[in-house]
Amino acid sequence: MFKHILLPTDGSELSLRAVDAGIELAAKLGASVYAFHVIAPFPASVYFAEFVVANEPSYTREAIANAERYLADVHQRAQAAGVPSDGSYEIDARPYSAIVGAARKQQCDLIVMASHGWRGFDRLLLGSETHKVILNGDVPVLVWR
C-alpha cells in the first residue's frame, strides 16, 4: 500500500494531530514519513524599504529556526513510534505548490495533512491550501480534521 508518507506541518495543534495520524498509519503499514514545512517569504513593502532591509535577515533566521523546530518535533514523534523519518523546509509564497513539489521530489505516495476549514471571506475566494494540494497534486491526500 503506502510506503512513503508526506507530512506537511505548520507547527499548529491541528497540523500536529494530522502528523500523529500520519505516523500512526505509517507504523501500521511499515512506511516511512517525510516531514515538510513551507516558510512564507519575507513580505516586502516599497513604502518601508529601509525597515524591510533591516528586518529581513531577522525574519528569515526566526522562520528557519521555527521550521527546524517543527521538523524536529515530527522526527521525535516518528522516532517514538519506530517510524523512519526525514524532512526539510522550503521558502515559497504558494505553500500548496511547495507541498505538491515535495511529494513528487521525495516520491511520496500519500500526503496526510490537516484541514484548516473555511474561515472568512478570503477562504471562500481562495480556498484552503489543503484544497489546492488536492486539486493540483497527483498523490492521494488524507485530510485530517
PDB file of N, CA and C in Angstrom, residues 33-128:
ATOM      1  N   VAL A  33       8.058   8.306   6.892  1.00  0.00           N
ATOM      2  CA  VAL A  33       7.405   9.610   6.755  1.00  0.00           C
ATOM      3  C   VAL A  33       8.441  10.667   6.384  1.00  0.00           C
ATOM      4  N   TYR A  34       7.948  11.697   5.719  1.00  0.00           N
ATOM      5  CA  TYR A  34       8.775  12.837   5.339  1.00  0.00           C
ATOM      6  C   TYR A  34       8.068  14.096   5.807  1.00  0.00           C
ATOM      7  N   ALA A  35       8.635  14.752   6.809  1.00  0.00           N
ATOM      8  CA  ALA A  35       8.062  15.986   7.334  1.00  0.00           C
ATOM      9  C   ALA A  35       8.458  17.140   6.424  1.00  0.00           C
ATOM     10  N   PHE A  36       7.530  18.085   6.246  1.00  0.00           N
ATOM     11  CA  PHE A  36       7.792  19.206   5.338  1.00  0.00           C
ATOM     12  C   PHE A  36       7.125  20.458   5.865  1.00  0.00           C
ATOM     13  N   HIS A  37       7.875  21.551   5.849  1.00  0.00           N
ATOM     14  CA  HIS A  37       7.342  22.843   6.289  1.00  0.00           C
ATOM     15  C   HIS A  37       7.625  23.883   5.210  1.00  0.00           C
ATOM     16  N   VAL A  38       6.632  24.730   4.947  1.00  0.00           N
ATOM     17  CA  VAL A  38       6.787  25.805   3.972  1.00  0.00           C
ATOM     18  C   VAL A  38       6.885  27.131   4.721  1.00  0.00           C
ATOM     19  N   ILE A  39       7.955  27.855   4.443  1.00  0.00           N
ATOM     20  CA  ILE A  39       8.164  29.180   5.024  1.00  0.00           C
ATOM     21  C   ILE A  39       7.662  30.215   4.033  1.00  0.00           C
ATOM     22  N   ALA A  40       6.817  31.115   4.508  1.00  0.00           N
ATOM     23  CA  ALA A  40       6.359  32.216   3.661  1.00  0.00           C
ATOM     24  C   ALA A  40       7.521  33.180   3.459  1.00  0.00           C
ATOM     25  N   PRO A  41       7.709  33.686   2.236  1.00  0.00           N
ATOM     26  CA  PRO A  41       8.786  34.656   2.011  1.00  0.00           C
ATOM     27  C   PRO A  41       8.541  35.929   2.823  1.00  0.00           C
ATOM     28  N   PHE A  42       9.611  36.644   3.077  1.00  0.00           N
ATOM     29  CA  PHE A  42       9.501  37.899   3.814  1.00  0.00           C
ATOM     30  C   PHE A  42       8.613  38.857   3.030  1.00  0.00           C
ATOM     31  N   PRO A  43       7.604  39.430   3.678  1.00  0.00           N
ATOM     32  CA  PRO A  43       6.707  40.350   2.969  1.00  0.00           C
ATOM     33  C   PRO A  43       7.396  41.688   2.708  1.00  0.00           C
ATOM     34  N   ALA A  44       7.656  41.963   1.461  1.00  0.00           N
ATOM     35  CA  ALA A  44       8.327  43.207   1.079  1.00  0.00           C
ATOM     36  C   ALA A  44       7.310  44.324   0.920  1.00  0.00           C
ATOM     37  N   SER A  45       7.748  45.522   1.222  1.00  0.00           N
ATOM     38  CA  SER A  45       6.895  46.695   1.063  1.00  0.00           C
ATOM     39  C   SER A  45       7.735  47.830   0.509  1.00  0.00           C
ATOM     40  N   VAL A  46       7.290  48.405  -0.582  1.00  0.00           N
ATOM     41  CA  VAL A  46       8.046  49.502  -1.177  1.00  0.00           C
ATOM     42  C   VAL A  46       7.979  50.754  -0.321  1.00  0.00           C
ATOM     43  N   TYR A  47       7.007  50.866   0.538  1.00  0.00           N
ATOM     44  CA  TYR A  47       6.847  52.060   1.364  1.00  0.00           C
ATOM     45  C   TYR A  47       7.798  52.082   2.548  1.00  0.00           C
ATOM     46  N   PHE A  48       8.225  50.922   2.984  1.00  0.00           N
ATOM     47  CA  PHE A  48       9.096  50.834   4.141  1.00  0.00           C
ATOM     48  C   PHE A  48      10.386  50.099   3.782  1.00  0.00           C
ATOM     49  N   ALA A  49      11.008  50.500   2.692  1.00  0.00           N
ATOM     50  CA  ALA A  49      12.170  49.786   2.165  1.00  0.00           C
ATOM     51  C   ALA A  49      13.295  49.648   3.189  1.00  0.00           C
ATOM     52  N   GLU A  50      13.621  50.707   3.911  1.00  0.00           N
ATOM     53  CA  GLU A  50      14.706  50.634   4.888  1.00  0.00           C
ATOM     54  C   GLU A  50      14.355  49.686   6.028  1.00  0.00           C
ATOM     55  N   PHE A  51      13.120  49.735   6.489  1.00  0.00           N
ATOM     56  CA  PHE A  51      12.657  48.869   7.561  1.00  0.00           C
ATOM     57  C   PHE A  51      12.717  47.416   7.114  1.00  0.00           C
ATOM     58  N   VAL A  52      12.309  47.170   5.881  1.00  0.00           N
ATOM     59  CA  VAL A  52      12.285  45.818   5.335  1.00  0.00           C
ATOM     60  C   VAL A  52      13.697  45.253   5.255  1.00  0.00           C
ATOM     61  N   VAL A  53      14.629  46.021   4.738  1.00  0.00           N
ATOM     62  CA  VAL A  53      16.003  45.558   4.592  1.00  0.00           C
ATOM     63  C   VAL A  53      16.592  45.223   5.962  1.00  0.00           C
ATOM     64  N   ALA A  54      16.286  46.054   6.955  1.00  0.00           N
ATOM     65  CA  ALA A  54      16.840  45.852   8.284  1.00  0.00           C
ATOM     66  C   ALA A  54      16.274  44.612   8.970  1.00  0.00           C
ATOM     67  N   ASN A  55      15.064  44.212   8.635  1.00  0.00           N
ATOM     68  CA  ASN A  55      14.421  43.116   9.347  1.00  0.00           C
ATOM     69  C   ASN A  55      14.334  41.804   8.575  1.00  0.00           C
ATOM     70  N   GLU A  56      14.647  41.818   7.297  1.00  0.00           N
ATOM     71  CA  GLU A  56      14.556  40.587   6.529  1.00  0.00           C
ATOM     72  C   GLU A  56      15.468  39.487   7.071  1.00  0.00           C
ATOM     73  N   PRO A  57      16.732  39.765   7.386  1.00  0.00           N
ATOM     74  CA  PRO A  57      17.581  38.694   7.939  1.00  0.00           C
ATOM     75  C   PRO A  57      17.025  38.138   9.252  1.00  0.00           C
ATOM     76  N   SER A  58      16.500  39.006  10.084  1.00  0.00           N
ATOM     77  CA  SER A  58      15.927  38.567  11.351  1.00  0.00           C
ATOM     78  C   SER A  58      14.715  37.664  11.124  1.00  0.00           C
ATOM     79  N   TYR A  59      13.848  38.074  10.204  1.00  0.00           N
ATOM     80  CA  TYR A  59      12.665  37.274   9.864  1.00  0.00           C
ATOM     81  C   TYR A  59      13.093  35.894   9.358  1.00  0.00           C
ATOM     82  N   THR A  60      14.055  35.874   8.454  1.00  0.00           N
ATOM     83  CA  THR A  60      14.494  34.619   7.853  1.00  0.00           C
ATOM     84  C   THR A  60      15.098  33.691   8.905  1.00  0.00           C
ATOM     85  N   ARG A  61      15.941  34.238   9.787  1.00  0.00           N
ATOM     86  CA  ARG A  61      16.534  33.417  10.851  1.00  0.00           C
ATOM     87  C   ARG A  61      15.453  32.809  11.740  1.00  0.00           C
ATOM     88  N   GLU A  62      14.489  33.623  12.129  1.00  0.00           N
ATOM     89  CA  GLU A  62      13.420  33.133  13.009  1.00  0.00           C
ATOM     90  C   GLU A  62      12.541  32.099  12.296  1.00  0.00           C
ATOM     91  N   ALA A  63      12.228  32.348  11.037  1.00  0.00           N
ATOM     92  CA  ALA A  63      11.396  31.410  10.273  1.00  0.00           C
ATOM     93  C   ALA A  63      12.103  30.071  10.095  1.00  0.00           C
ATOM     94  N   ILE A  64      13.392  30.091   9.831  1.00  0.00           N
ATOM     95  CA  ILE A  64      14.150  28.848   9.678  1.00  0.00           C
ATOM     96  C   ILE A  64      14.254  28.125  11.017  1.00  0.00           C
ATOM     97  N   ALA A  65      14.469  28.862  12.090  1.00  0.00           N
ATOM     98  CA  ALA A  65      14.528  28.239  13.423  1.00  0.00           C
ATOM     99  C   ALA A  65      13.198  27.570  13.753  1.00  0.00           C
ATOM    100  N   ASN A  66      12.079  28.226  13.438  1.00  0.00           N
ATOM    101  CA  ASN A  66      10.758  27.626  13.660  1.00  0.00           C
ATOM    102  C   ASN A  66      10.592  26.375  12.812  1.00  0.00           C
ATOM    103  N   ALA A  67      10.977  26.452  11.541  1.00  0.00           N
ATOM    104  CA  ALA A  67      10.857  25.291  10.646  1.00  0.00           C
ATOM    105  C   ALA A  67      11.647  24.112  11.189  1.00  0.00           C
ATOM    106  N   GLU A  68      12.867  24.377  11.624  1.00  0.00           N
ATOM    107  CA  GLU A  68      13.694  23.297  12.151  1.00  0.00           C
ATOM    108  C   GLU A  68      13.093  22.703  13.423  1.00  0.00           C
ATOM    109  N   ARG A  69      12.478  23.538  14.245  1.00  0.00           N
ATOM    110  CA  ARG A  69      11.820  23.051  15.462  1.00  0.00           C
ATOM    111  C   ARG A  69      10.611  22.188  15.099  1.00  0.00           C
ATOM    112  N   TYR A  70       9.806  22.627  14.128  1.00  0.00           N
ATOM    113  CA  TYR A  70       8.639  21.841  13.708  1.00  0.00           C
ATOM    114  C   TYR A  70       9.074  20.487  13.158  1.00  0.00           C
ATOM    115  N   LEU A  71      10.111  20.486  12.328  1.00  0.00           N
ATOM    116  CA  LEU A  71      10.586  19.233  11.732  1.00  0.00           C
ATOM    117  C   LEU A  71      11.181  18.314  12.792  1.00  0.00           C
ATOM    118  N   ALA A  72      11.883  18.880  13.755  1.00  0.00           N
ATOM    119  CA  ALA A  72      12.446  18.068  14.844  1.00  0.00           C
ATOM    120  C   ALA A  72      11.333  17.430  15.672  1.00  0.00           C
ATOM    121  N   ASP A  73      10.257  18.164  15.880  1.00  0.00           N
ATOM    122  CA  ASP A  73       9.115  17.631  16.627  1.00  0.00           C
ATOM    123  C   ASP A  73       8.526  16.423  15.899  1.00  0.00           C
ATOM    124  N   VAL A  74       8.348  16.540  14.582  1.00  0.00           N
ATOM    125  CA  VAL A  74       7.824  15.417  13.800  1.00  0.00           C
ATOM    126  C   VAL A  74       8.789  14.239  13.868  1.00  0.00           C
ATOM    127  N   HIS A  75      10.080  14.521  13.735  1.00  0.00           N
ATOM    128  CA  HIS A  75      11.078  13.452  13.786  1.00  0.00           C
ATOM    129  C   HIS A  75      11.029  12.726  15.136  1.00  0.00           C
ATOM    130  N   GLN A  76      10.905  13.465  16.231  1.00  0.00           N
ATOM    131  CA  GLN A  76      10.831  12.851  17.563  1.00  0.00           C
ATOM    132  C   GLN A  76       9.585  11.985  17.698  1.00  0.00           C
ATOM    133  N   ARG A  77       8.463  12.467  17.185  1.00  0.00           N
ATOM    134  CA  ARG A  77       7.222  11.695  17.249  1.00  0.00           C
ATOM    135  C   ARG A  77       7.353  10.414  16.432  1.00  0.00           C
ATOM    136  N   ALA A  78       7.957  10.520  15.260  1.00  0.00           N
ATOM    137  CA  ALA A  78       8.140   9.333  14.409  1.00  0.00           C
ATOM    138  C   ALA A  78       9.100   8.347  15.069  1.00  0.00           C
ATOM    139  N   GLN A  79      10.169   8.856  15.631  1.00  0.00           N
ATOM    140  CA  GLN A  79      11.150   8.000  16.293  1.00  0.00           C
ATOM    141  C   GLN A  79      10.512   7.252  17.463  1.00  0.00           C
ATOM    142  N   ALA A  80       9.670   7.940  18.223  1.00  0.00           N
ATOM    143  CA  ALA A  80       8.990   7.303  19.359  1.00  0.00           C
ATOM    144  C   ALA A  80       8.069   6.183  18.895  1.00  0.00           C
ATOM    145  N   ALA A  81       7.544   6.298  17.671  1.00  0.00           N
ATOM    146  CA  ALA A  81       6.653   5.275  17.125  1.00  0.00           C
ATOM    147  C   ALA A  81       7.410   4.219  16.326  1.00  0.00           C
ATOM    148  N   GLY A  82       8.735   4.373  16.220  1.00  0.00           N
ATOM    149  CA  GLY A  82       9.530   3.415  15.461  1.00  0.00           C
ATOM    150  C   GLY A  82       9.383   3.559  13.959  1.00  0.00           C
ATOM    151  N   VAL A  83       9.066   4.766  13.513  1.00  0.00           N
ATOM    152  CA  VAL A  83       8.847   5.027  12.086  1.00  0.00           C
ATOM    153  C   VAL A  83      10.033   5.817  11.530  1.00  0.00           C
ATOM    154  N   PRO A  84      10.650   5.343  10.450  1.00  0.00           N
ATOM    155  CA  PRO A  84      11.739   6.103   9.831  1.00  0.00           C
ATOM    156  C   PRO A  84      11.224   7.450   9.317  1.00  0.00           C
ATOM    157  N   SER A  85      12.040   8.487   9.522  1.00  0.00           N
ATOM    158  CA  SER A  85      11.597   9.819   9.090  1.00  0.00           C
ATOM    159  C   SER A  85      12.754  10.644   8.570  1.00  0.00           C
ATOM    160  N   ASP A  86      12.384  11.588   7.754  1.00  0.00           N
ATOM    161  CA  ASP A  86      13.302  12.586   7.231  1.00  0.00           C
ATOM    162  C   ASP A  86      12.473  13.844   7.039  1.00  0.00           C
ATOM    163  N   GLY A  87      13.068  14.921   6.602  1.00  0.00           N
ATOM    164  CA  GLY A  87      12.279  16.125   6.397  1.00  0.00           C
ATOM    165  C   GLY A  87      13.092  17.286   5.885  1.00  0.00           C
ATOM    166  N   SER A  88      12.384  18.323   5.490  1.00  0.00           N
ATOM    167  CA  SER A  88      13.024  19.536   5.007  1.00  0.00           C
ATOM    168  C   SER A  88      12.011  20.672   5.033  1.00  0.00           C
ATOM    169  N   TYR A  89      12.517  21.871   4.766  1.00  0.00           N
ATOM    170  CA  TYR A  89      11.658  23.039   4.633  1.00  0.00           C
ATOM    171  C   TYR A  89      11.999  23.732   3.324  1.00  0.00           C
ATOM    172  N   GLU A  90      11.107  24.599   2.906  1.00  0.00           N
ATOM    173  CA  GLU A  90      11.302  25.346   1.677  1.00  0.00           C
ATOM    174  C   GLU A  90      10.640  26.708   1.835  1.00  0.00           C
ATOM    175  N   ILE A  91      11.200  27.708   1.202  1.00  0.00           N
ATOM    176  CA  ILE A  91      10.594  29.038   1.190  1.00  0.00           C
ATOM    177  C   ILE A  91       9.806  29.167  -0.101  1.00  0.00           C
ATOM    178  N   ASP A  92       8.504  29.452   0.034  1.00  0.00           N
ATOM    179  CA  ASP A  92       7.639  29.561  -1.143  1.00  0.00           C
ATOM    180  C   ASP A  92       6.395  30.369  -0.789  1.00  0.00           C
ATOM    181  N   ALA A  93       5.985  31.236  -1.673  1.00  0.00           N
ATOM    182  CA  ALA A  93       4.786  32.049  -1.457  1.00  0.00           C
ATOM    183  C   ALA A  93       3.515  31.238  -1.667  1.00  0.00           C
ATOM    184  N   ARG A  94       3.642  30.078  -2.292  1.00  0.00           N
ATOM    185  CA  ARG A  94       2.484  29.216  -2.544  1.00  0.00           C
ATOM    186  C   ARG A  94       2.713  27.873  -1.855  1.00  0.00           C
ATOM    187  N   PRO A  95       2.286  27.761  -0.602  1.00  0.00           N
ATOM    188  CA  PRO A  95       2.535  26.522   0.145  1.00  0.00           C
ATOM    189  C   PRO A  95       2.050  25.269  -0.583  1.00  0.00           C
ATOM    190  N   TYR A  96       0.881  25.327  -1.195  1.00  0.00           N
ATOM    191  CA  TYR A  96       0.352  24.139  -1.870  1.00  0.00           C
ATOM    192  C   TYR A  96       1.301  23.662  -2.962  1.00  0.00           C
ATOM    193  N   SER A  97       1.898  24.589  -3.687  1.00  0.00           N
ATOM    194  CA  SER A  97       2.814  24.236  -4.768  1.00  0.00           C
ATOM    195  C   SER A  97       4.074  23.578  -4.212  1.00  0.00           C
ATOM    196  N   ALA A  98       4.577  24.113  -3.115  1.00  0.00           N
ATOM    197  CA  ALA A  98       5.764  23.523  -2.491  1.00  0.00           C
ATOM    198  C   ALA A  98       5.460  22.124  -1.966  1.00  0.00           C
ATOM    199  N   ILE A  99       4.271  21.930  -1.397  1.00  0.00           N
ATOM    200  CA  ILE A  99       3.880  20.620  -0.864  1.00  0.00           C
ATOM    201  C   ILE A  99       3.760  19.601  -1.993  1.00  0.00           C
ATOM    202  N   VAL A 100       3.094  19.981  -3.072  1.00  0.00           N
ATOM    203  CA  VAL A 100       2.958  19.081  -4.227  1.00  0.00           C
ATOM    204  C   VAL A 100       4.340  18.762  -4.802  1.00  0.00           C
ATOM    205  N   GLY A 101       5.200  19.768  -4.887  1.00  0.00           N
ATOM    206  CA  GLY A 101       6.556  19.565  -5.391  1.00  0.00           C
ATOM    207  C   GLY A 101       7.372  18.644  -4.494  1.00  0.00           C
ATOM    208  N   ALA A 102       7.234  18.808  -3.186  1.00  0.00           N
ATOM    209  CA  ALA A 102       7.958  17.949  -2.249  1.00  0.00           C
ATOM    210  C   ALA A 102       7.492  16.500  -2.373  1.00  0.00           C
ATOM    211  N   ALA A 103       6.203  16.300  -2.534  1.00  0.00           N
ATOM    212  CA  ALA A 103       5.676  14.941  -2.692  1.00  0.00           C
ATOM    213  C   ALA A 103       6.276  14.274  -3.925  1.00  0.00           C
ATOM    214  N   ARG A 104       6.389  15.037  -5.006  1.00  0.00           N
ATOM    215  CA  ARG A 104       6.978  14.490  -6.231  1.00  0.00           C
ATOM    216  C   ARG A 104       8.467  14.211  -6.047  1.00  0.00           C
ATOM    217  N   LYS A 105       9.173  15.203  -5.522  1.00  0.00           N
ATOM    218  CA  LYS A 105      10.623  15.092  -5.366  1.00  0.00           C
ATOM    219  C   LYS A 105      11.006  13.947  -4.426  1.00  0.00           C
ATOM    220  N   GLN A 106      10.243  13.778  -3.360  1.00  0.00           N
ATOM    221  CA  GLN A 106      10.543  12.733  -2.379  1.00  0.00           C
ATOM    222  C   GLN A 106       9.889  11.397  -2.708  1.00  0.00           C
ATOM    223  N   GLN A 107       9.158  11.355  -3.821  1.00  0.00           N
ATOM    224  CA  GLN A 107       8.460  10.149  -4.280  1.00  0.00           C
ATOM    225  C   GLN A 107       7.513   9.609  -3.210  1.00  0.00           C
ATOM    226  N   CYS A 108       6.769  10.533  -2.595  1.00  0.00           N
ATOM    227  CA  CYS A 108       5.775  10.138  -1.598  1.00  0.00           C
ATOM    228  C   CYS A 108       4.544   9.607  -2.314  1.00  0.00           C
ATOM    229  N   ASP A 109       3.909   8.624  -1.707  1.00  0.00           N
ATOM    230  CA  ASP A 109       2.715   8.049  -2.332  1.00  0.00           C
ATOM    231  C   ASP A 109       1.439   8.391  -1.560  1.00  0.00           C
ATOM    232  N   LEU A 110       1.556   9.219  -0.522  1.00  0.00           N
ATOM    233  CA  LEU A 110       0.402   9.709   0.228  1.00  0.00           C
ATOM    234  C   LEU A 110       0.810  10.988   0.953  1.00  0.00           C
ATOM    235  N   ILE A 111      -0.122  11.917   1.026  1.00  0.00           N
ATOM    236  CA  ILE A 111       0.057  13.131   1.825  1.00  0.00           C
ATOM    237  C   ILE A 111      -1.003  13.098   2.915  1.00  0.00           C
ATOM    238  N   VAL A 112      -0.577  13.268   4.162  1.00  0.00           N
ATOM    239  CA  VAL A 112      -1.517  13.373   5.274  1.00  0.00           C
ATOM    240  C   VAL A 112      -1.373  14.786   5.818  1.00  0.00           C
ATOM    241  N   MET A 113      -2.454  15.560   5.709  1.00  0.00           N
ATOM    242  CA  MET A 113      -2.379  16.942   6.170  1.00  0.00           C
ATOM    243  C   MET A 113      -3.680  17.400   6.796  1.00  0.00           C
ATOM    244  N   ALA A 114      -3.563  18.449   7.582  1.00  0.00           N
ATOM    245  CA  ALA A 114      -4.717  18.978   8.305  1.00  0.00           C
ATOM    246  C   ALA A 114      -5.612  19.791   7.390  1.00  0.00           C
ATOM    247  N   SER A 115      -6.881  19.786   7.740  1.00  0.00           N
ATOM    248  CA  SER A 115      -7.836  20.675   7.089  1.00  0.00           C
ATOM    249  C   SER A 115      -8.066  21.841   8.038  1.00  0.00           C
ATOM    250  N   HIS A 116      -7.778  23.019   7.577  1.00  0.00           N
ATOM    251  CA  HIS A 116      -7.962  24.198   8.423  1.00  0.00           C
ATOM    252  C   HIS A 116      -9.359  24.773   8.271  1.00  0.00           C
ATOM    253  N   GLY A 117     -10.194  24.129   7.445  1.00  0.00           N
ATOM    254  CA  GLY A 117     -11.570  24.586   7.292  1.00  0.00           C
ATOM    255  C   GLY A 117     -11.670  25.856   6.481  1.00  0.00           C
ATOM    256  N   TRP A 118     -12.866  26.307   6.321  1.00  0.00           N
ATOM    257  CA  TRP A 118     -13.142  27.533   5.575  1.00  0.00           C
ATOM    258  C   TRP A 118     -13.359  28.637   6.583  1.00  0.00           C
ATOM    259  N   ARG A 119     -12.464  29.607   6.602  1.00  0.00           N
ATOM    260  CA  ARG A 119     -12.577  30.701   7.555  1.00  0.00           C
ATOM    261  C   ARG A 119     -12.605  32.021   6.809  1.00  0.00           C
ATOM    262  N   GLY A 120     -13.679  32.708   6.944  1.00  0.00           N
ATOM    263  CA  GLY A 120     -13.754  34.059   6.407  1.00  0.00           C
ATOM    264  C   GLY A 120     -13.905  34.112   4.908  1.00  0.00           C
ATOM    265  N   PHE A 121     -14.044  35.305   4.421  1.00  0.00           N
ATOM    266  CA  PHE A 121     -14.278  35.555   3.002  1.00  0.00           C
ATOM    267  C   PHE A 121     -13.077  35.171   2.161  1.00  0.00           C
ATOM    268  N   ASP A 122     -11.854  35.377   2.673  1.00  0.00           N
ATOM    269  CA  ASP A 122     -10.657  35.005   1.925  1.00  0.00           C
ATOM    270  C   ASP A 122     -10.636  33.522   1.610  1.00  0.00           C
ATOM    271  N   ARG A 123     -11.013  32.687   2.565  1.00  0.00           N
ATOM    272  CA  ARG A 123     -11.037  31.240   2.333  1.00  0.00           C
ATOM    273  C   ARG A 123     -12.069  30.890   1.269  1.00  0.00           C
ATOM    274  N   LEU A 124     -13.174  31.587   1.278  1.00  0.00           N
ATOM    275  CA  LEU A 124     -14.211  31.326   0.293  1.00  0.00           C
ATOM    276  C   LEU A 124     -13.703  31.634  -1.108  1.00  0.00           C
ATOM    277  N   LEU A 125     -12.956  32.730  -1.235  1.00  0.00           N
ATOM    278  CA  LEU A 125     -12.452  33.121  -2.547  1.00  0.00           C
ATOM    279  C   LEU A 125     -11.232  32.318  -2.968  1.00  0.00           C
ATOM    280  N   LEU A 126     -10.303  32.097  -2.051  1.00  0.00           N
ATOM    281  CA  LEU A 126      -9.026  31.496  -2.399  1.00  0.00           C
ATOM    282  C   LEU A 126      -8.973  29.991  -2.197  1.00  0.00           C
ATOM    283  N   GLY A 127      -9.775  29.486  -1.302  1.00  0.00           N
ATOM    284  CA  GLY A 127      -9.710  28.069  -0.978  1.00  0.00           C
ATOM    285  C   GLY A 127      -8.562  27.794  -0.033  1.00  0.00           C
ATOM    286  N   SER A 128      -8.615  26.691   0.663  1.00  0.00           N
ATOM    287  CA  SER A 128      -7.562  26.350   1.616  1.00  0.00           C
ATOM    288  C   SER A 128      -6.366  25.755   0.887  1.00  0.00           C
TER     289      SER A 128
END
